[in-house]
Short mmCIF file of C-alpha atoms in Angstrom, two decimals:
data_model
loop_
_atom_site.label_atom_id
_atom_site.label_comp_id
_atom_site.label_asym_id
_atom_site.label_seq_id
_atom_site.Cartn_x
_atom_site.Cartn_y
_atom_site.Cartn_z
CA UNK B 26 -17.91 -76.74 -62.24
CA UNK B 27 -16.82 -80.36 -61.77
CA UNK B 28 -13.85 -81.23 -63.96
CA UNK B 29 -13.42 -84.83 -65.12
CA UNK B 30 -10.50 -84.80 -67.53
CA UNK B 31 -11.50 -82.85 -70.60
CA UNK B 32 -15.22 -83.44 -70.01
CA UNK B 33 -17.26 -80.46 -68.97
CA UNK B 34 -19.60 -81.32 -66.09
CA UNK B 35 -22.34 -79.04 -64.83
CA UNK B 36 -22.54 -77.75 -61.26
CA UNK B 37 -26.11 -77.82 -60.03
CA UNK B 38 -27.22 -76.77 -56.55
CA UNK B 39 -30.46 -77.73 -54.85
CA UNK B 40 -31.35 -75.51 -51.91
CA UNK B 41 -33.92 -76.64 -49.34
CA UNK B 42 -34.93 -74.27 -46.54
CA UNK B 43 -35.04 -76.26 -43.29
CA UNK B 44 -38.44 -76.65 -41.59
CA UNK B 45 -39.53 -73.65 -43.64
CA UNK B 46 -43.00 -72.84 -42.29
CA UNK B 47 -41.94 -73.55 -38.71
CA UNK B 48 -38.76 -71.49 -39.12
CA UNK B 49 -40.74 -68.49 -40.36
CA UNK B 50 -43.14 -68.79 -37.41
CA UNK B 51 -40.15 -68.88 -35.05
CA UNK B 52 -38.86 -65.68 -36.63
CA UNK B 53 -42.23 -64.04 -36.01
CA UNK B 54 -42.33 -65.29 -32.41
CA UNK B 55 -38.84 -66.15 -31.04
CA UNK B 56 -40.41 -67.80 -27.98
CA UNK B 57 -41.44 -70.69 -30.25
CA UNK B 58 -37.77 -71.61 -30.68
CA UNK B 59 -37.67 -72.77 -27.06
CA UNK B 60 -40.60 -75.22 -27.26
CA UNK B 61 -41.53 -78.11 -29.55
CA UNK B 62 -43.86 -76.53 -32.12
CA UNK B 63 -45.47 -77.40 -35.41
CA UNK B 64 -47.38 -75.62 -38.14
CA UNK B 65 -50.61 -77.35 -39.06
CA UNK B 66 -53.87 -76.89 -40.90
CA UNK B 67 -57.06 -76.00 -39.10
CA UNK B 68 -58.21 -78.97 -36.97
CA UNK B 69 -61.77 -77.59 -36.83
CA UNK B 70 -61.89 -77.71 -40.63
CA UNK B 71 -60.27 -81.18 -40.57
CA UNK B 72 -57.08 -80.04 -42.26
CA UNK B 73 -55.40 -81.53 -39.24
CA UNK B 74 -51.98 -82.64 -40.37
CA UNK B 75 -48.49 -81.46 -39.49
CA UNK B 76 -47.10 -79.28 -42.28
CA UNK B 77 -43.79 -78.33 -40.66
CA UNK B 78 -42.10 -78.69 -37.27
CA UNK B 79 -39.06 -77.29 -35.48
CA UNK B 80 -36.06 -79.34 -34.39
CA UNK B 81 -37.37 -79.83 -30.84
CA UNK B 82 -40.57 -81.35 -32.19
CA UNK B 83 -38.59 -83.46 -34.62
CA UNK B 84 -36.46 -84.77 -31.74
CA UNK B 85 -39.71 -85.80 -30.01
CA UNK B 86 -40.67 -87.91 -33.00
CA UNK B 87 -43.14 -85.55 -34.68
CA UNK B 88 -43.25 -86.11 -38.45
CA UNK B 89 -44.47 -83.99 -41.34
CA UNK B 90 -47.83 -85.10 -42.83
CA UNK B 91 -48.94 -87.10 -39.80
CA UNK B 92 -52.24 -86.33 -38.10
CA UNK B 93 -52.27 -83.82 -35.25
CA UNK B 94 -53.55 -86.42 -32.78
CA UNK B 95 -50.62 -88.70 -33.65
CA UNK B 96 -48.16 -85.86 -33.10
CA UNK B 97 -49.82 -84.98 -29.77
CA UNK B 98 -49.52 -88.59 -28.60
CA UNK B 99 -45.77 -88.45 -29.20
CA UNK B 100 -45.33 -84.94 -27.83
CA UNK B 101 -48.18 -83.81 -25.50
CA UNK B 102 -46.56 -80.41 -24.97
CA UNK B 103 -46.45 -79.71 -28.72
CA UNK B 104 -47.43 -76.09 -29.54
CA UNK B 105 -49.57 -75.83 -32.68
CA UNK B 106 -49.51 -72.77 -34.94
CA UNK B 107 -51.77 -72.03 -37.91
CA UNK B 108 -50.44 -71.21 -41.37
CA UNK B 109 -49.48 -67.74 -42.59
CA UNK B 110 -48.91 -68.21 -46.32
CA UNK B 111 -48.36 -64.50 -47.08
CA UNK B 112 -45.41 -64.52 -44.65
CA UNK B 113 -44.00 -67.66 -46.24
CA UNK B 114 -44.31 -66.12 -49.69
CA UNK B 115 -42.45 -62.99 -48.56
CA UNK B 116 -39.57 -65.04 -47.14
CA UNK B 117 -39.41 -67.22 -50.24
CA UNK B 118 -39.19 -64.14 -52.43
CA UNK B 119 -36.34 -62.70 -50.32
CA UNK B 120 -34.50 -66.01 -50.62
CA UNK B 121 -34.85 -65.93 -54.39
CA UNK B 122 -33.26 -62.48 -54.44
CA UNK B 123 -30.23 -64.04 -52.73
CA UNK B 124 -30.14 -66.86 -55.31
CA UNK B 125 -30.22 -64.26 -58.09
CA UNK B 126 -26.90 -62.86 -56.89
CA UNK B 127 -25.27 -66.18 -57.75
CA UNK B 128 -27.01 -67.30 -60.95
CA UNK B 129 -29.56 -66.24 -63.54
CA UNK B 130 -30.73 -69.86 -63.77
CA UNK B 131 -32.88 -70.41 -60.69
CA UNK B 132 -35.80 -72.82 -60.83
CA UNK B 133 -38.13 -72.95 -57.80
CA UNK B 134 -39.48 -76.32 -56.69
CA UNK B 135 -42.19 -75.21 -54.31
CA UNK B 136 -41.86 -72.31 -51.89
CA UNK B 137 -38.91 -73.67 -49.93
CA UNK B 138 -36.79 -75.37 -52.59
CA UNK B 139 -34.92 -74.30 -55.71
CA UNK B 140 -32.32 -75.50 -58.18
CA UNK B 141 -29.48 -73.22 -59.27
CA UNK B 142 -27.10 -73.79 -62.19
CA UNK B 143 -23.77 -72.24 -61.16
CA UNK B 144 -21.66 -73.93 -63.83
CA UNK B 145 -20.50 -70.60 -65.25
CA UNK B 146 -19.84 -68.82 -61.96
CA UNK B 147 -16.20 -69.88 -61.89
CA UNK B 148 -16.14 -71.03 -58.27
CA UNK B 149 -16.37 -74.39 -56.52
CA UNK B 150 -19.94 -75.55 -55.96
CA UNK B 151 -19.39 -76.24 -52.26
CA UNK B 152 -17.99 -72.74 -51.74
CA UNK B 153 -21.03 -71.19 -53.44
CA UNK B 154 -23.42 -73.36 -51.41
CA UNK B 155 -21.75 -72.40 -48.15
CA UNK B 156 -21.92 -68.72 -49.04
CA UNK B 157 -25.65 -68.98 -49.84
CA UNK B 158 -26.23 -70.70 -46.48
CA UNK B 159 -24.29 -67.98 -44.68
CA UNK B 160 -26.28 -65.19 -46.33
CA UNK B 161 -29.61 -66.88 -45.61
CA UNK B 162 -28.69 -67.16 -41.95
CA UNK B 163 -27.37 -63.60 -41.68
CA UNK B 164 -29.96 -61.77 -43.77
CA UNK B 165 -33.12 -63.81 -43.15
CA UNK B 166 -32.43 -65.81 -40.01
CA UNK B 167 -33.13 -69.04 -41.91
CA UNK B 168 -31.04 -72.17 -42.34
CA UNK B 169 -30.97 -74.36 -45.41
CA UNK B 170 -29.42 -77.55 -46.69
CA UNK B 171 -27.77 -77.57 -50.12
CA UNK B 172 -26.95 -80.46 -52.41
CA UNK B 173 -24.20 -79.95 -54.99
CA UNK B 174 -24.04 -82.28 -57.98
CA UNK B 175 -23.76 -82.62 -61.74
CA UNK B 176 -27.51 -83.13 -62.27
CA UNK B 177 -30.74 -81.90 -60.72
CA UNK B 178 -31.89 -85.24 -59.32
CA UNK B 179 -28.68 -85.92 -57.38
CA UNK B 180 -28.47 -82.31 -56.21
CA UNK B 181 -31.93 -82.64 -54.66
CA UNK B 182 -31.04 -85.98 -53.14
CA UNK B 183 -27.88 -84.41 -51.68
CA UNK B 184 -29.85 -81.65 -49.97
CA UNK B 185 -31.92 -84.34 -48.21
CA UNK B 186 -28.93 -86.27 -46.88
CA UNK B 187 -27.77 -83.82 -44.19
CA UNK B 188 -30.15 -81.54 -42.28
CA UNK B 189 -30.24 -78.92 -40.95
CA UNK B 190 -27.78 -76.32 -42.24
CA UNK B 191 -25.40 -78.48 -44.30
CA UNK B 192 -23.80 -78.81 -47.72
CA UNK B 193 -23.50 -82.26 -49.36
CA UNK B 194 -21.65 -82.96 -52.61
CA UNK B 195 -22.64 -85.83 -54.90
CA UNK B 196 -20.03 -86.06 -57.64
CA UNK B 197 -19.37 -88.11 -60.75
CA UNK B 198 -16.78 -90.02 -58.72
CA UNK B 199 -18.73 -90.73 -55.53
CA UNK B 200 -22.41 -91.04 -56.52
CA UNK B 201 -22.29 -94.85 -56.68
CA UNK B 202 -21.05 -94.98 -53.10
CA UNK B 203 -23.30 -92.19 -51.81
CA UNK B 204 -26.52 -92.70 -53.77
CA UNK B 205 -26.84 -96.35 -54.72
CA UNK B 206 -27.10 -97.78 -51.16
CA UNK B 207 -30.04 -95.46 -50.35
CA UNK B 208 -33.63 -96.77 -50.30
CA UNK B 209 -35.45 -96.56 -53.63
CA UNK B 210 -38.02 -94.26 -51.98
CA UNK B 211 -35.30 -91.56 -51.66
CA UNK B 212 -35.16 -91.15 -55.45
CA UNK B 213 -37.15 -88.27 -56.90
CA UNK B 214 -40.68 -89.28 -57.96
CA UNK B 215 -40.65 -92.68 -56.25
CA UNK B 216 -43.85 -92.54 -54.21
CA UNK B 217 -45.50 -95.18 -52.02
CA UNK B 218 -47.25 -96.96 -54.92
CA UNK B 219 -44.08 -97.11 -57.03
CA UNK B 220 -42.08 -98.26 -54.02
CA UNK B 221 -44.52 -101.14 -53.45
CA UNK B 222 -44.28 -102.27 -57.07
CA UNK B 223 -40.49 -102.13 -56.96
CA UNK B 224 -40.40 -104.16 -53.74
CA UNK B 225 -42.52 -106.84 -55.39
CA UNK B 226 -39.58 -107.34 -57.77
CA UNK B 227 -37.02 -107.16 -54.93
CA UNK B 228 -35.87 -103.70 -56.02
CA UNK B 229 -35.17 -102.00 -52.72
CA UNK B 230 -32.34 -99.51 -53.28
CA UNK B 231 -31.47 -96.88 -55.86
CA UNK B 232 -28.59 -99.14 -56.88
CA UNK B 233 -31.09 -101.93 -57.57
CA UNK B 234 -32.95 -99.58 -59.93
CA UNK B 235 -29.70 -98.64 -61.66
CA UNK B 236 -28.73 -102.32 -62.09
CA UNK B 237 -31.95 -103.38 -63.80
CA UNK B 238 -32.38 -103.18 -67.53
CA UNK B 239 -34.36 -100.09 -68.57
CA UNK B 240 -36.64 -102.32 -70.68
CA UNK B 241 -37.54 -104.29 -67.55
CA UNK B 242 -38.45 -101.17 -65.61
CA UNK B 243 -40.46 -99.84 -68.53
CA UNK B 244 -42.45 -103.08 -68.65
CA UNK B 245 -43.15 -102.68 -64.91
CA UNK B 246 -43.90 -98.96 -64.69
CA UNK B 247 -44.23 -97.68 -68.24
CA UNK B 248 -42.25 -94.60 -69.27
CA UNK B 249 -41.88 -93.70 -65.61
CA UNK B 250 -39.79 -96.84 -65.00
CA UNK B 251 -37.32 -95.95 -67.73
CA UNK B 252 -37.13 -92.41 -66.34
CA UNK B 253 -36.24 -93.77 -62.89
CA UNK B 254 -33.45 -95.87 -64.44
CA UNK B 255 -32.07 -92.69 -66.02
CA UNK B 256 -32.22 -90.89 -62.67
CA UNK B 257 -30.58 -93.73 -60.73
CA UNK B 258 -27.66 -93.90 -63.16
CA UNK B 259 -26.96 -90.16 -63.05
CA UNK B 260 -27.94 -89.70 -66.69
CA UNK B 261 -30.62 -87.05 -66.12
CA UNK B 262 -29.69 -83.86 -67.98
CA UNK B 263 -32.72 -81.61 -67.48
CA UNK B 264 -31.72 -77.95 -67.66
CA UNK B 265 -32.37 -75.47 -64.85
CA UNK B 266 -34.94 -72.95 -66.04
CA UNK B 267 -33.89 -69.28 -66.26
CA UNK B 268 -34.82 -67.04 -63.34
CA UNK B 269 -38.46 -66.03 -63.59
CA UNK B 270 -39.25 -68.43 -66.43
CA UNK B 271 -42.68 -70.07 -66.36
CA UNK B 272 -42.48 -73.79 -67.08
CA UNK B 273 -45.16 -75.30 -69.28
CA UNK B 274 -48.14 -76.31 -67.16
CA UNK B 275 -49.12 -79.94 -67.42
CA UNK B 276 -52.28 -80.09 -65.31
CA UNK B 277 -54.40 -77.96 -63.00
CA UNK B 278 -56.49 -79.26 -60.12
CA UNK B 279 -57.93 -78.65 -56.70
CA UNK B 280 -58.84 -80.91 -53.80
CA UNK B 281 -60.66 -80.16 -50.58
CA UNK B 282 -61.52 -81.81 -47.26
CA UNK B 283 -64.86 -80.32 -46.15
CA UNK B 284 -65.94 -79.93 -42.54
CA UNK B 285 -68.04 -83.09 -42.69
CA UNK B 286 -67.91 -86.38 -44.57
CA UNK B 287 -69.82 -86.84 -47.81
CA UNK B 288 -72.55 -89.46 -47.50
CA UNK B 289 -74.59 -89.23 -50.73
CA UNK B 290 -74.41 -88.57 -54.46
CA UNK B 291 -75.99 -85.16 -53.78
CA UNK B 292 -73.07 -84.26 -51.49
CA UNK B 293 -70.55 -85.38 -54.11
CA UNK B 294 -72.33 -83.48 -56.89
CA UNK B 295 -72.29 -80.25 -54.89
CA UNK B 296 -68.62 -80.54 -53.96
CA UNK B 297 -67.66 -81.40 -57.54
CA UNK B 298 -69.50 -78.24 -58.64
CA UNK B 299 -67.37 -76.18 -56.24
CA UNK B 300 -64.11 -77.84 -57.30
CA UNK B 301 -64.91 -77.71 -61.01
CA UNK B 302 -65.68 -74.00 -60.83
CA UNK B 303 -62.27 -73.38 -59.23
CA UNK B 304 -60.43 -75.52 -61.77
CA UNK B 305 -62.32 -73.98 -64.69
CA UNK B 306 -61.56 -70.44 -63.54
CA UNK B 307 -57.86 -71.20 -63.13
CA UNK B 308 -57.76 -72.70 -66.63
CA UNK B 309 -59.47 -69.65 -68.13
CA UNK B 310 -57.15 -67.23 -66.33
CA UNK B 311 -54.19 -69.01 -67.93
CA UNK B 312 -55.81 -69.26 -71.36
CA UNK B 313 -55.92 -73.05 -71.20
CA UNK B 314 -58.34 -75.94 -71.56
CA UNK B 315 -57.87 -79.68 -71.16
CA UNK B 316 -59.12 -82.99 -72.52
CA UNK B 317 -58.55 -85.36 -69.56
CA UNK B 318 -60.46 -85.13 -66.26
CA UNK B 319 -59.19 -87.03 -63.21
CA UNK B 320 -60.95 -87.42 -59.88
CA UNK B 321 -59.50 -88.43 -56.52
CA UNK B 322 -61.73 -89.95 -53.83
CA UNK B 323 -60.43 -90.38 -50.28
CA UNK B 324 -62.48 -92.27 -47.71
CA UNK B 325 -62.58 -91.80 -43.95
CA UNK B 326 -59.84 -94.42 -43.58
CA UNK B 327 -57.57 -92.26 -45.82
CA UNK B 328 -57.62 -94.79 -48.66
CA UNK B 329 -57.56 -93.01 -52.03
CA UNK B 330 -59.16 -94.08 -55.32
CA UNK B 331 -58.52 -92.26 -58.61
CA UNK B 332 -60.13 -92.43 -62.03
CA UNK B 333 -59.80 -90.48 -65.25
CA UNK B 334 -61.62 -90.04 -68.56
CA UNK B 335 -60.86 -88.39 -71.88
CA UNK B 336 -63.42 -85.86 -73.07
CA UNK B 337 -64.66 -85.55 -76.67
CA UNK B 338 -63.18 -82.02 -76.83
CA UNK B 339 -60.88 -79.91 -74.64
CA UNK B 340 -62.72 -77.80 -72.08
CA UNK B 341 -62.41 -75.19 -69.36
CA UNK B 342 -66.17 -75.13 -68.74
CA UNK B 343 -66.97 -75.85 -65.12
CA UNK B 344 -70.22 -77.61 -66.02
CA UNK B 345 -68.50 -80.06 -68.38
CA UNK B 346 -65.74 -80.72 -65.85
CA UNK B 347 -68.28 -81.32 -63.08
CA UNK B 348 -70.38 -83.70 -65.19
CA UNK B 349 -67.31 -85.72 -66.18
CA UNK B 350 -66.12 -85.81 -62.55
CA UNK B 351 -69.51 -87.00 -61.28
CA UNK B 352 -69.69 -89.70 -63.94
CA UNK B 353 -66.27 -90.98 -62.90
CA UNK B 354 -67.32 -90.89 -59.26
CA UNK B 355 -70.38 -93.02 -59.95
CA UNK B 356 -68.25 -95.54 -61.86
CA UNK B 357 -65.71 -95.93 -59.06
CA UNK B 358 -67.64 -95.36 -55.84
CA UNK B 359 -70.65 -97.43 -54.71
CA UNK B 360 -70.74 -95.93 -51.19
CA UNK B 361 -68.90 -98.63 -49.24
CA UNK B 362 -68.45 -95.85 -46.69
CA UNK B 363 -68.28 -92.09 -46.22
CA UNK B 364 -66.00 -89.90 -48.33
CA UNK B 365 -63.55 -87.61 -46.54
CA UNK B 366 -62.28 -85.54 -49.47
CA UNK B 367 -62.53 -85.12 -53.24
CA UNK B 368 -60.19 -83.77 -55.89
CA UNK B 369 -60.60 -82.77 -59.54
CA UNK B 370 -57.74 -82.35 -62.02
CA UNK B 371 -57.72 -81.40 -65.72
CA UNK B 372 -54.74 -82.41 -67.88
CA UNK B 373 -53.75 -82.87 -71.54
CA UNK B 374 -53.83 -79.09 -71.76
CA UNK B 375 -53.81 -76.84 -74.80
CA UNK B 376 -54.39 -73.11 -75.42
CA UNK B 377 -58.02 -71.98 -75.63
CA UNK B 378 -57.28 -70.65 -79.12
CA UNK B 379 -55.86 -73.96 -80.37
CA UNK B 380 -57.35 -75.23 -83.67
CA UNK B 381 -60.05 -77.87 -83.24
CA UNK B 382 -62.35 -79.91 -85.44
CA UNK B 383 -65.62 -78.05 -86.00
CA UNK B 384 -68.86 -80.03 -86.14
CA UNK B 385 -71.14 -79.59 -89.14
CA UNK B 386 -74.02 -79.39 -86.69
CA UNK B 387 -72.68 -76.46 -84.63
CA UNK B 388 -70.86 -76.33 -81.32
CA UNK B 389 -73.84 -77.16 -79.12
CA UNK B 390 -73.71 -73.75 -77.50
CA UNK B 391 -70.16 -74.17 -76.18
CA UNK B 392 -69.07 -70.82 -77.63
CA UNK B 393 -71.77 -69.03 -75.64
CA UNK B 394 -70.92 -71.13 -72.56
CA UNK B 395 -67.26 -70.06 -72.75
CA UNK B 396 -68.33 -66.42 -73.09
CA UNK B 397 -70.59 -66.78 -70.05
CA UNK B 398 -67.82 -68.39 -67.97
CA UNK B 399 -65.45 -65.54 -68.82
CA UNK B 400 -68.12 -62.98 -67.86
CA UNK B 401 -68.71 -64.74 -64.53
CA UNK B 402 -64.95 -64.85 -63.91
CA UNK B 403 -64.73 -61.10 -64.51
CA UNK B 404 -67.69 -60.41 -62.20
CA UNK B 405 -66.21 -62.47 -59.38
CA UNK B 406 -62.87 -60.77 -59.81
CA UNK B 407 -64.46 -57.32 -59.56
CA UNK B 408 -67.21 -57.86 -56.98
CA UNK B 409 -66.14 -60.84 -54.90
CA UNK B 410 -66.35 -64.59 -55.13
CA UNK B 411 -69.96 -64.85 -53.95
CA UNK B 412 -71.51 -62.21 -56.16
CA UNK B 413 -72.75 -64.97 -58.50
CA UNK B 414 -73.40 -68.48 -57.20
CA UNK B 415 -74.95 -71.65 -58.58
CA UNK B 416 -78.51 -72.20 -57.35
CA UNK B 417 -77.65 -75.76 -56.27
CA UNK B 418 -75.07 -74.34 -53.84
CA UNK B 419 -77.24 -71.68 -52.15
CA UNK B 420 -78.37 -74.06 -49.40
CA UNK B 421 -75.37 -76.39 -49.63
CA UNK B 422 -72.96 -77.08 -46.78
CA UNK B 423 -70.16 -76.63 -49.33
CA UNK B 424 -71.28 -73.48 -51.14
CA UNK B 425 -69.00 -71.26 -49.07
CA UNK B 426 -65.83 -73.19 -49.97
CA UNK B 427 -63.26 -71.59 -52.26
CA UNK B 428 -60.56 -74.30 -52.53
CA UNK B 429 -58.10 -72.25 -54.58
CA UNK B 430 -58.09 -69.64 -51.79
CA UNK B 431 -58.70 -71.74 -48.68
CA UNK B 432 -56.20 -74.51 -49.48
CA UNK B 433 -53.04 -74.81 -51.56
CA UNK B 434 -53.94 -75.79 -55.13
CA UNK B 435 -51.74 -77.92 -57.32
CA UNK B 436 -50.29 -77.05 -60.70
CA UNK B 437 -48.12 -79.68 -62.30
CA UNK B 438 -45.30 -78.63 -64.60
CA UNK B 439 -44.13 -80.22 -67.81
CA UNK B 440 -40.85 -81.58 -66.43
CA UNK B 441 -42.64 -83.92 -64.05
CA UNK B 442 -43.34 -87.55 -64.95
CA UNK B 443 -46.57 -88.35 -66.74
CA UNK B 444 -48.80 -89.12 -63.78
CA UNK B 445 -52.19 -87.48 -63.15
CA UNK B 446 -51.52 -86.33 -59.55
#
């Protein structure tokens, strides 16, 4: 652990597997190491963005999250490989077995990242980080970058500073010199929208965030602004969850980009039915329901609009979620153009057995509706996803979609800032 006089300071590691998807594909096919390559979604299904790339592709200017056509313009010889999520899951699990040899407090942050609290190990954080990197390379053939710090936020920032295959220490003594000159966007949970709002106030670096009064940032960004001030000043003290612990879920949602643009309310209604069924099933499987529904609408120019509404009562019923989503869509979208993708998210979660106010006039059939949804969930689990389908989707272009299987779904955890997406 770091030692500053008599003050006990934690030693937190953040491990980030380099170019994870691409690295796994190169392990499967070593010939890919010799050419610029990238892992991408299916262009035919319009999931055509770069998810991961190797170092040769990176040297050619290829960037994660850019469109395939943009990457091909920069690097015409780029080799594209489809995703193999089962293989990535297997490698991630093997990596977590390595982490477990060093600490019982290991908190994953996606498949390729994790925090470790090694404060009680009795060895220098850099030494531990270097040993983890050596074992990953020897046992799995993977490289990773590790940040070592006294808090989770700076440990993650440290792992981003030197790539690939490096260890970076951000200490109590040096964080002002190392962290504060960096762009504000480098701080955890500063996205494009937050960055724009900060720039409007001439806040451009992490040091600028740290120098502002927390009350000022709260007035600008709400609770999120005050949280960023805490992060920038190294005052974050979130604990690393124990190995295998399940953090409290904050929201559950799915989004999908269908094979063609949506051009009518009927298209939107059908796709919301598909998405709401997926979200409702995932809520029921976890014994949860939620009171807030949020929709995301992305047009063909990749501009995104979001809207949310609070329901009269918490729900996991796909029909209620779909009706709320469609109502929000009609409020926010007057068809200025085609829609490329939609998303539905349910938040403000609570257990399905949580106490609730009972109406004197009955529950409007919601009890029977919940029982029906659970029966349908059981049937689909036993006999396949298409054994029972909504009539409105039988002739739909979107009836065959299963977003929680076809595309990565999102589950937000309680430690994240209070934003809907």
